[in-house]
Short mmCIF file of C-alpha atoms and ligand atoms in Angstrom, two decimals:
data_model
loop_
_atom_site.label_atom_id
_atom_site.label_comp_id
_atom_site.label_asym_id
_atom_site.label_seq_id
_atom_site.Cartn_x
_atom_site.Cartn_y
_atom_site.Cartn_z
CA MET A 1 -20.95 -3.06 -14.63
CA THR A 2 -23.37 -3.82 -17.42
CA ASP A 3 -26.50 -2.37 -15.85
CA LEU A 4 -26.28 1.33 -16.60
CA HIS A 5 -28.83 2.12 -13.91
CA ALA A 6 -26.36 0.78 -11.35
CA ILE A 7 -24.12 3.78 -12.07
CA GLU A 8 -26.55 6.36 -10.71
CA PRO A 9 -26.02 5.75 -6.95
CA HIS A 10 -22.33 6.52 -7.51
CA LEU A 11 -22.97 9.99 -8.94
CA ALA A 12 -22.51 12.73 -6.34
CA SER A 13 -24.49 15.93 -6.69
CA ASP A 14 -21.80 17.76 -4.73
CA PRO A 15 -18.06 17.52 -5.44
CA GLU A 16 -17.38 17.66 -1.70
CA GLN A 17 -18.95 14.20 -1.38
CA ALA A 18 -16.90 12.68 -4.20
CA ASP A 19 -13.81 10.47 -4.24
CA ALA A 20 -12.86 11.42 -7.78
CA LEU A 21 -13.74 13.82 -10.57
CA ILE A 22 -14.73 12.39 -13.94
CA ASP A 23 -14.07 14.13 -17.23
CA LEU A 24 -17.21 12.51 -18.58
CA SER A 25 -16.91 13.68 -22.18
CA ASN A 26 -13.45 12.18 -22.30
CA VAL A 27 -14.36 8.89 -20.60
CA VAL A 28 -17.54 8.30 -22.63
CA ARG A 29 -15.57 8.76 -25.86
CA ASP A 30 -12.56 6.70 -24.80
CA THR A 31 -12.57 3.90 -27.38
CA GLY A 32 -9.57 2.32 -25.63
CA ILE A 33 -12.02 0.74 -23.18
CA GLY A 34 -15.54 -0.69 -23.24
CA GLY A 35 -16.28 -1.63 -26.83
CA SER A 36 -15.99 0.10 -30.14
CA HIS A 37 -18.87 2.58 -30.18
CA ALA A 38 -17.75 6.19 -30.56
CA ARG A 39 -19.61 7.02 -27.32
CA SER A 40 -20.66 4.68 -24.55
CA LEU A 41 -21.92 5.24 -21.02
CA ASP A 42 -20.78 1.75 -20.12
CA ARG A 43 -17.26 3.20 -19.95
CA LEU A 44 -18.36 5.29 -16.96
CA GLY A 45 -19.55 2.08 -15.30
CA LEU A 46 -16.17 0.46 -15.90
CA VAL A 47 -14.37 3.46 -14.43
CA VAL A 48 -16.64 3.45 -11.35
CA ASP A 49 -15.90 -0.26 -10.86
CA ALA A 50 -12.18 0.45 -11.11
CA LEU A 51 -12.45 3.27 -8.58
CA ALA A 52 -14.38 1.01 -6.19
CA ARG A 53 -11.55 -1.51 -6.34
CA ARG A 54 -8.94 1.21 -5.98
CA THR A 55 -10.54 2.83 -2.92
CA GLY A 56 -11.88 -0.39 -1.36
CA ASP A 57 -15.31 1.27 -1.20
CA ARG A 58 -18.11 -0.36 -3.17
CA ASN A 59 -20.14 2.84 -2.68
CA VAL A 60 -17.40 5.01 -4.18
CA MET A 61 -18.74 8.39 -5.27
CA VAL A 62 -17.74 10.38 -8.33
CA TYR A 63 -18.48 13.91 -9.46
CA ALA A 64 -18.94 13.93 -13.22
CA LEU A 65 -18.65 16.94 -15.48
CA ALA A 66 -19.63 16.92 -19.15
CA ASP A 67 -19.53 19.22 -22.13
CA ARG A 68 -22.98 20.09 -23.40
CA SER A 69 -22.11 18.46 -26.72
CA LEU A 70 -21.80 15.03 -25.11
CA ARG A 71 -25.54 14.49 -25.37
CA HIS A 72 -25.48 15.32 -29.10
CA SER A 73 -24.65 12.79 -31.84
CA VAL A 74 -27.14 10.35 -30.39
CA HIS A 75 -26.36 7.86 -33.18
CA GLU A 76 -22.83 7.39 -31.83
CA TYR A 77 -24.20 5.64 -28.72
CA PRO A 78 -25.03 1.93 -28.73
CA GLY A 79 -28.67 2.78 -28.10
CA ARG A 80 -31.21 5.48 -27.34
CA LEU A 81 -31.25 4.64 -23.66
CA GLU A 82 -27.80 6.10 -23.06
CA PRO A 83 -28.31 9.74 -24.10
CA ALA A 84 -31.73 9.66 -22.40
CA LEU A 85 -30.12 8.43 -19.19
CA LEU A 86 -27.45 11.10 -19.43
CA THR A 87 -30.10 13.78 -19.88
CA GLY A 88 -31.87 12.49 -16.78
CA TRP A 89 -28.66 12.70 -14.76
CA VAL A 90 -28.00 16.25 -15.94
CA ARG A 91 -31.56 17.28 -14.97
CA ALA A 92 -31.23 15.58 -11.58
CA GLY A 93 -27.99 17.45 -10.89
CA LEU A 94 -25.93 14.25 -10.94
CA VAL A 95 -23.85 15.38 -13.90
CA GLU A 96 -22.68 18.97 -14.15
CA GLU A 97 -23.03 20.14 -17.72
CA LEU A 98 -21.15 23.12 -19.13
CA SER A 99 -20.46 24.41 -22.62
CA ASP A 100 -16.83 23.52 -21.93
CA ALA A 101 -16.29 21.55 -18.74
CA ASP A 102 -12.48 21.57 -18.65
CA GLU A 103 -11.92 24.79 -16.76
CA ARG A 104 -14.44 23.96 -14.02
CA LEU A 105 -13.03 20.44 -13.81
CA LEU A 106 -9.51 21.72 -13.28
CA ASP A 107 -10.65 24.38 -10.79
CA LEU A 108 -12.34 21.70 -8.70
CA ALA A 109 -9.36 19.39 -9.01
CA GLU A 110 -7.02 22.07 -7.77
CA MET A 111 -9.30 23.25 -4.97
CA LEU A 112 -10.22 19.83 -3.62
CA GLY A 113 -7.14 17.86 -4.58
CA LEU A 114 -9.37 15.10 -5.95
CA PRO A 115 -8.05 12.73 -8.61
CA VAL A 116 -9.25 13.37 -12.17
CA VAL A 117 -10.12 10.51 -14.49
CA SER A 118 -9.29 11.67 -18.01
CA ARG A 119 -6.93 11.08 -20.88
CA ASP A 120 -6.92 14.74 -21.87
CA GLY A 121 -3.54 16.49 -21.77
CA PHE A 122 -5.23 19.85 -20.95
CA ALA A 123 -2.61 21.61 -23.05
CA ASP A 124 -4.76 24.74 -23.27
CA PHE A 125 -4.76 25.06 -19.50
CA ARG A 126 -1.09 24.86 -18.64
CA LEU A 127 -0.93 28.63 -18.23
CA THR A 128 -4.02 29.03 -16.11
CA HIS A 129 -3.33 25.83 -14.18
CA PRO A 130 0.46 25.55 -13.88
CA TRP A 131 0.03 22.82 -11.22
CA ILE A 132 -0.72 20.38 -14.07
CA GLN A 133 2.86 20.75 -15.31
CA GLY A 134 4.87 17.73 -14.24
CA ASN A 135 1.98 16.28 -12.23
CA THR A 136 2.32 12.50 -11.87
CA THR A 137 -0.26 11.71 -9.19
CA GLN A 138 -3.57 13.45 -9.70
CA PHE A 139 -4.60 12.35 -13.20
CA LEU A 140 -5.77 8.80 -13.79
CA ALA A 141 -6.20 7.15 -17.17
CA PRO A 142 -8.52 4.16 -17.68
CA ALA A 143 -6.70 1.19 -19.19
CA PRO A 144 -8.19 -2.13 -20.24
CA THR A 145 -7.25 -5.19 -18.21
CA ARG A 146 -9.08 -8.36 -19.10
CA VAL A 147 -12.07 -8.38 -21.35
CA ARG A 148 -14.44 -5.63 -20.21
CA ALA A 149 -12.52 -4.64 -17.08
CA VAL A 150 -10.58 -1.44 -16.49
CA LYS A 151 -7.82 -0.31 -14.17
CA LEU A 152 -6.77 3.24 -13.45
CA VAL A 153 -3.20 4.24 -14.13
CA GLU A 154 -1.49 7.35 -12.79
CA ARG A 155 -0.57 9.64 -15.65
CA ASP A 156 2.62 11.58 -16.08
CA MET A 157 1.27 14.89 -17.37
CA GLY A 158 4.72 15.99 -18.50
CA THR A 159 5.62 19.59 -19.07
CA ARG A 160 4.78 21.69 -22.07
CA SER A 161 7.28 24.26 -23.19
CA PRO A 162 6.21 27.90 -23.60
CA ALA A 163 6.42 27.39 -27.36
CA GLN A 164 4.13 24.39 -27.24
CA ILE A 165 1.71 26.21 -24.97
CA SER A 166 1.49 29.32 -27.10
CA ARG A 167 1.12 27.25 -30.27
CA LYS A 168 -1.71 25.32 -28.66
CA LEU A 169 -3.32 28.52 -27.47
CA GLU A 170 -3.11 30.02 -30.92
CA GLU A 171 -4.88 26.98 -32.25
CA SER A 172 -7.71 27.47 -29.82
CA ASP A 173 -10.06 30.34 -29.22
CA LEU A 174 -9.00 30.32 -25.60
CA LYS A 175 -5.98 32.48 -26.26
CA ALA A 176 -7.29 35.81 -25.03
CA HIS A 177 -9.21 34.19 -22.21
CA GLY A 178 -6.29 32.06 -21.11
CA LEU A 179 -3.82 34.91 -21.01
CA LEU A 180 -6.27 37.12 -19.19
CA ALA A 181 -6.95 34.46 -16.64
CA GLY A 182 -3.25 33.81 -16.30
CA ARG A 183 -2.57 37.43 -15.40
CA ASN A 184 -5.47 38.03 -13.04
CA ARG A 185 -5.82 34.61 -11.66
CA LYS A 186 -5.96 34.02 -7.94
CA PRO A 187 -4.28 30.73 -7.05
CA MET A 188 -6.99 28.24 -6.18
CA THR A 189 -5.20 27.19 -3.01
CA GLU A 190 -5.49 30.77 -1.82
CA VAL A 191 -9.16 30.97 -2.73
CA VAL A 192 -10.07 27.83 -0.89
CA ARG A 193 -8.31 28.90 2.30
CA ARG A 194 -10.52 31.96 2.67
CA TYR A 195 -14.17 32.47 3.38
CA TRP A 196 -16.03 34.56 0.84
CA ARG A 197 -19.11 36.72 0.99
CA CYS A 198 -21.48 37.79 -1.78
CA PRO A 199 -21.93 41.58 -1.77
CA GLU A 200 -25.56 41.24 -2.91
CA ARG A 201 -27.91 42.02 -0.04
CA GLY A 202 -29.51 38.98 1.55
CA CYS A 203 -27.30 36.48 -0.32
CA THR A 204 -26.14 33.85 2.15
CA LEU A 205 -24.76 31.28 -0.29
CA TYR A 206 -21.25 31.69 1.10
CA ASP A 207 -22.11 32.87 4.60
CA SER A 208 -19.82 31.08 7.04
CA ARG A 209 -22.04 32.08 9.97
CA LYS A 210 -25.11 30.17 8.84
CA GLY A 211 -23.66 27.03 10.36
CA SER A 212 -24.02 24.54 7.55
CA ALA A 213 -21.56 23.67 4.82
CA VAL A 214 -20.32 26.63 2.86
CA LEU A 215 -20.20 26.57 -0.92
CA LEU A 216 -16.87 26.77 -2.63
CA PRO A 217 -16.85 29.82 -4.86
CA ARG A 218 -17.19 29.39 -8.57
CA MET A 219 -14.21 30.76 -10.43
CA ARG A 220 -14.70 33.00 -13.40
CA ARG A 221 -11.59 34.07 -15.23
CA GLY A 222 -9.57 33.57 -12.10
CA VAL A 223 -11.90 35.54 -9.83
CA PRO A 224 -14.24 33.96 -7.27
CA VAL A 225 -17.83 34.92 -8.09
CA CYS A 226 -21.27 34.21 -6.65
CA GLU A 227 -22.87 31.19 -8.29
CA LEU A 228 -26.23 32.98 -8.27
CA HIS A 229 -25.39 36.63 -8.84
CA ARG A 230 -22.17 36.30 -10.82
CA THR A 231 -20.72 39.20 -8.84
CA PRO A 232 -17.16 38.97 -7.50
CA LEU A 233 -17.11 37.80 -3.89
CA THR A 234 -15.43 39.72 -1.09
CA ASP A 235 -12.85 38.18 1.20
CA ASP A 236 -14.39 37.14 4.54
CA GLY A 237 -11.32 35.97 6.42
CA PRO A 238 -9.29 32.79 6.71
CA ARG A 239 -10.97 29.43 6.53
CA THR A 240 -9.94 26.47 8.67
CA GLY A 241 -8.37 23.63 6.76
CA ILE A 242 -10.31 20.39 6.79
CA THR A 243 -9.84 16.73 6.14
CA GLN A 244 -12.32 14.03 5.36
CA LEU A 245 -12.39 10.51 6.78
CA LYS A 246 -14.52 7.64 5.52
CA LEU A 247 -16.00 4.93 7.70
CA LEU A 248 -16.34 1.63 5.83
CA VAL A 249 -18.35 -1.36 6.98
CA ASP A 250 -17.68 -4.48 4.91
CA GLY A 251 -16.18 -2.38 2.15
CA VAL A 252 -19.04 0.09 1.91
CA CYS A 253 -18.73 3.71 3.01
CA VAL A 254 -21.42 4.33 5.62
CA GLN A 255 -20.33 7.78 6.76
CA ARG A 256 -17.92 10.61 5.96
CA PHE A 257 -16.53 12.79 8.73
CA THR A 258 -15.14 16.21 8.02
CA LEU A 259 -12.64 17.42 10.62
CA ASP A 260 -11.08 20.82 11.17
CA ALA A 261 -7.34 21.22 11.02
CA ASP A 262 -5.55 21.74 14.34
CA SER A 263 -7.96 19.54 16.23
CA THR A 264 -7.80 16.21 18.01
CA VAL A 265 -10.94 14.10 18.27
CA LEU A 266 -11.78 10.75 19.78
CA LEU A 267 -13.57 8.09 17.75
CA GLY A 268 -15.20 5.00 19.15
CA ARG A 269 -18.33 3.23 20.29
CA GLU A 270 -19.29 6.09 22.61
CA PRO A 271 -16.42 8.59 22.90
CA GLY A 272 -18.36 11.29 24.72
CA PRO A 273 -19.01 14.95 23.89
CA GLY A 274 -17.18 16.25 20.82
CA GLY A 275 -16.13 12.77 19.76
CA ILE A 276 -17.17 10.73 16.75
CA SER A 277 -19.61 8.06 17.85
CA LEU A 278 -19.84 4.95 15.70
CA TYR A 279 -23.16 4.09 17.30
CA GLY A 280 -25.81 3.97 14.60
CA HIS A 281 -23.26 3.65 11.80
CA VAL A 282 -21.84 0.23 12.69
CA PRO A 283 -24.04 -2.85 13.35
CA PRO A 284 -24.32 -3.67 17.10
CA ASP A 285 -22.43 -6.97 16.88
CA ARG A 286 -19.47 -5.19 15.28
CA LEU A 287 -19.56 -2.40 17.84
CA ARG A 288 -18.93 -4.75 20.76
CA PRO A 289 -15.15 -5.26 20.21
CA ILE A 290 -14.70 -1.50 19.69
CA SER A 291 -13.83 0.54 22.78
CA ARG A 292 -15.84 3.54 23.90
CA ALA A 293 -12.89 5.68 22.84
CA HIS A 294 -10.97 3.58 20.35
CA LEU A 295 -8.86 6.02 18.38
CA SER A 296 -7.43 9.44 18.88
CA ILE A 297 -7.36 11.33 15.58
CA ARG A 298 -5.05 14.32 15.32
CA VAL A 299 -5.60 16.58 12.32
CA SER A 300 -3.06 19.21 11.42
CA ALA A 301 -2.84 21.41 8.37
CA HIS A 302 -0.63 18.87 6.65
CA ALA A 303 -1.52 15.44 7.98
CA VAL A 304 -3.80 13.04 9.84
CA ASP A 305 -2.27 10.98 12.66
CA LEU A 306 -3.83 8.12 14.62
CA ARG A 307 -3.17 6.67 18.06
CA ASN A 308 -4.79 3.50 19.36
CA LEU A 309 -6.79 3.72 22.59
CA GLY A 310 -8.84 0.55 22.05
CA GLY A 311 -8.54 -2.47 24.32
CA ASN A 312 -8.53 -4.81 21.33
CA GLY A 313 -6.13 -2.68 19.34
CA THR A 314 -6.25 -1.19 15.84
CA LEU A 315 -4.50 -2.49 12.75
CA LEU A 316 -2.97 -0.21 10.15
CA LEU A 317 -2.66 -1.42 6.57
CA SER A 318 -0.39 0.92 4.70
CA ASN A 319 -1.08 1.51 1.04
CA GLY A 320 0.79 -1.15 -0.90
CA ALA A 321 2.03 -2.98 2.20
CA GLY A 322 1.33 -6.70 2.35
CA ARG A 323 0.31 -7.14 5.97
CA PRO A 324 -1.21 -4.84 8.58
CA THR A 325 0.70 -3.69 11.66
CA PRO A 326 -0.76 -2.90 15.08
CA LEU A 327 -1.17 0.81 15.71
CA ALA A 328 0.86 2.13 18.64
CA ASP A 329 -0.79 3.06 21.92
CA GLN A 330 1.78 5.72 22.80
CA ASP A 331 2.73 7.45 19.58
CA TYR A 332 0.72 8.87 16.75
CA VAL A 333 1.15 7.20 13.37
CA ARG A 334 0.43 8.91 10.07
CA LEU A 335 -2.61 7.91 8.05
CA HIS A 336 -1.88 8.60 4.40
CA VAL A 337 -4.43 8.60 1.59
CA GLY A 338 -4.74 4.93 0.60
CA ASP A 339 -3.97 3.62 4.11
CA THR A 340 -6.63 1.75 6.06
CA ALA A 341 -7.12 1.51 9.83
CA GLU A 342 -9.05 -1.57 10.97
CA LEU A 343 -10.97 -1.07 14.23
CA THR A 344 -12.38 -4.56 14.15
CA ASP A 345 -13.15 -7.16 11.53
CA GLY A 346 -14.88 -5.40 8.61
CA VAL A 347 -14.87 -1.90 10.18
CA HIS A 348 -12.34 0.40 8.53
CA LEU A 349 -11.35 4.02 8.54
CA THR A 350 -9.71 5.59 5.46
CA ARG A 351 -9.03 9.08 4.21
CA SER A 352 -11.07 10.31 1.28
CA GLY A 353 -9.01 10.99 -1.83
CA ARG A 354 -9.68 14.60 -1.11
CA ARG A 355 -6.73 16.48 0.29
CA PHE A 356 -7.46 19.51 2.36
CA PRO A 357 -6.60 22.90 0.99
CA ALA A 358 -3.48 23.47 3.05
CA GLU A 359 -2.14 20.13 1.98
CA ILE A 360 -2.25 20.98 -1.70
CA ALA A 361 0.38 23.63 -1.15
CA ALA A 362 2.36 21.27 1.08
CA ALA A 363 2.28 18.54 -1.56
CA TRP A 364 3.81 20.95 -4.02
CA ARG A 365 6.59 21.84 -1.64
CA GLY A 366 7.28 18.14 -1.11
CA ARG A 367 7.44 17.40 -4.81
CA HIS A 368 9.77 20.27 -5.53
CA LYS A 369 12.15 19.05 -2.89
CA HIS A 370 12.53 15.68 -4.56
CA GLN A 371 12.65 16.82 -8.15
CA SER A 372 14.88 19.00 -10.19
CA PRO A 373 13.69 22.62 -10.35
CA PRO A 374 10.17 22.63 -11.74
CA LYS A 375 10.19 22.68 -15.50
CA SER A 376 6.97 24.63 -15.19
CA ALA A 377 9.15 27.59 -14.33
CA SER A 378 9.86 27.92 -18.02
CA ALA A 379 6.15 28.13 -18.70
CA ARG A 380 5.80 30.87 -16.14
CA THR A 381 7.99 33.20 -18.12
CA VAL A 382 5.11 33.42 -20.55
CA LEU A 383 3.03 35.04 -17.84
CA GLY A 384 5.13 38.14 -17.52
CA PRO A 385 8.37 39.51 -16.17
CA ASN A 386 7.46 38.95 -12.52
CA PRO A 387 5.66 35.64 -12.13
CA ALA A 388 5.49 36.10 -8.36
CA ASP A 389 2.84 38.75 -8.91
CA ASN A 390 0.66 36.19 -10.60
CA GLN A 391 1.13 33.48 -8.08
ZN1 ZN B 401 -24.90 36.02 -4.31
#
């Protein structure tokens, strides 16, 4: 991607619409890719291209967060256009700018389960975000391939010992803040599984009864607060887990469907009340081979399963597998992130990189089963004599 203006359509104004989170300050200053300038927006373009290849979606969406200082040092950019463009994106709400973006970035990553593109080790945040310890799946590093192309490589975040963590904290001014947050912090997975209500009269930002999408609370020192009023939110009951599916036509995402956990829905040309109709999203000539009810989609707290109902069948291409296999008519088959279901030529269903809240906890259980006891346990001793109280 050489045209910087081509990046803009990939910038989501809402993290819920994104396929990945971008640590923009880190990517823009990553001299390992995209030329030798100290800062370059072209690197964001290269990362977006790599994500498009990775997800199979040419319209892949990213949510970018930047430190305020990224727009400074204008002379470090190849030209004046770049910081001006960045300023425009910040003003348009396409880049979220904070004095220090890391904490918000990690909060979002934990809440949404979205991958994070960054080379940062986030050493200062191992106490407040113990889920980073030993993580080998959620952080992606850009790496150069051929000239001017980039691929994304899963990073092994490793574990930092309590000594390393406290040394790093002493080096930074985050020490008091980090320890405070570590003690009072509500686990993000717990926050995201509840509805919240702002105690200010007339504030409906988080009102689950207004019908539309509900904002995720902003975290401040481990406490969910109202974005507008900055007051701590009150617990408003359990929230249904969700999952997000993407409908791709010729490799372009044309629609995202958000489904509640513990539900089964039909998807097809015209599946009837409560179903997901492809009419209007898929061109008429492609709709013809698709049955009225083509797929049954079963969403549970931990997984998405598919069963073929279509007369012409459905193909499932598993992530990394060479050739697709026909989906069974009788049994449900799991659709993992990275898998693709083909309804007909050029019409695909995938899961967004976003895992639903309940699945974040499940993923942790799964990892712990396969690995030796979490080395992060050693880090937890820093938190206090009874880590369970903090978790
Ligand atoms: Zn409020």
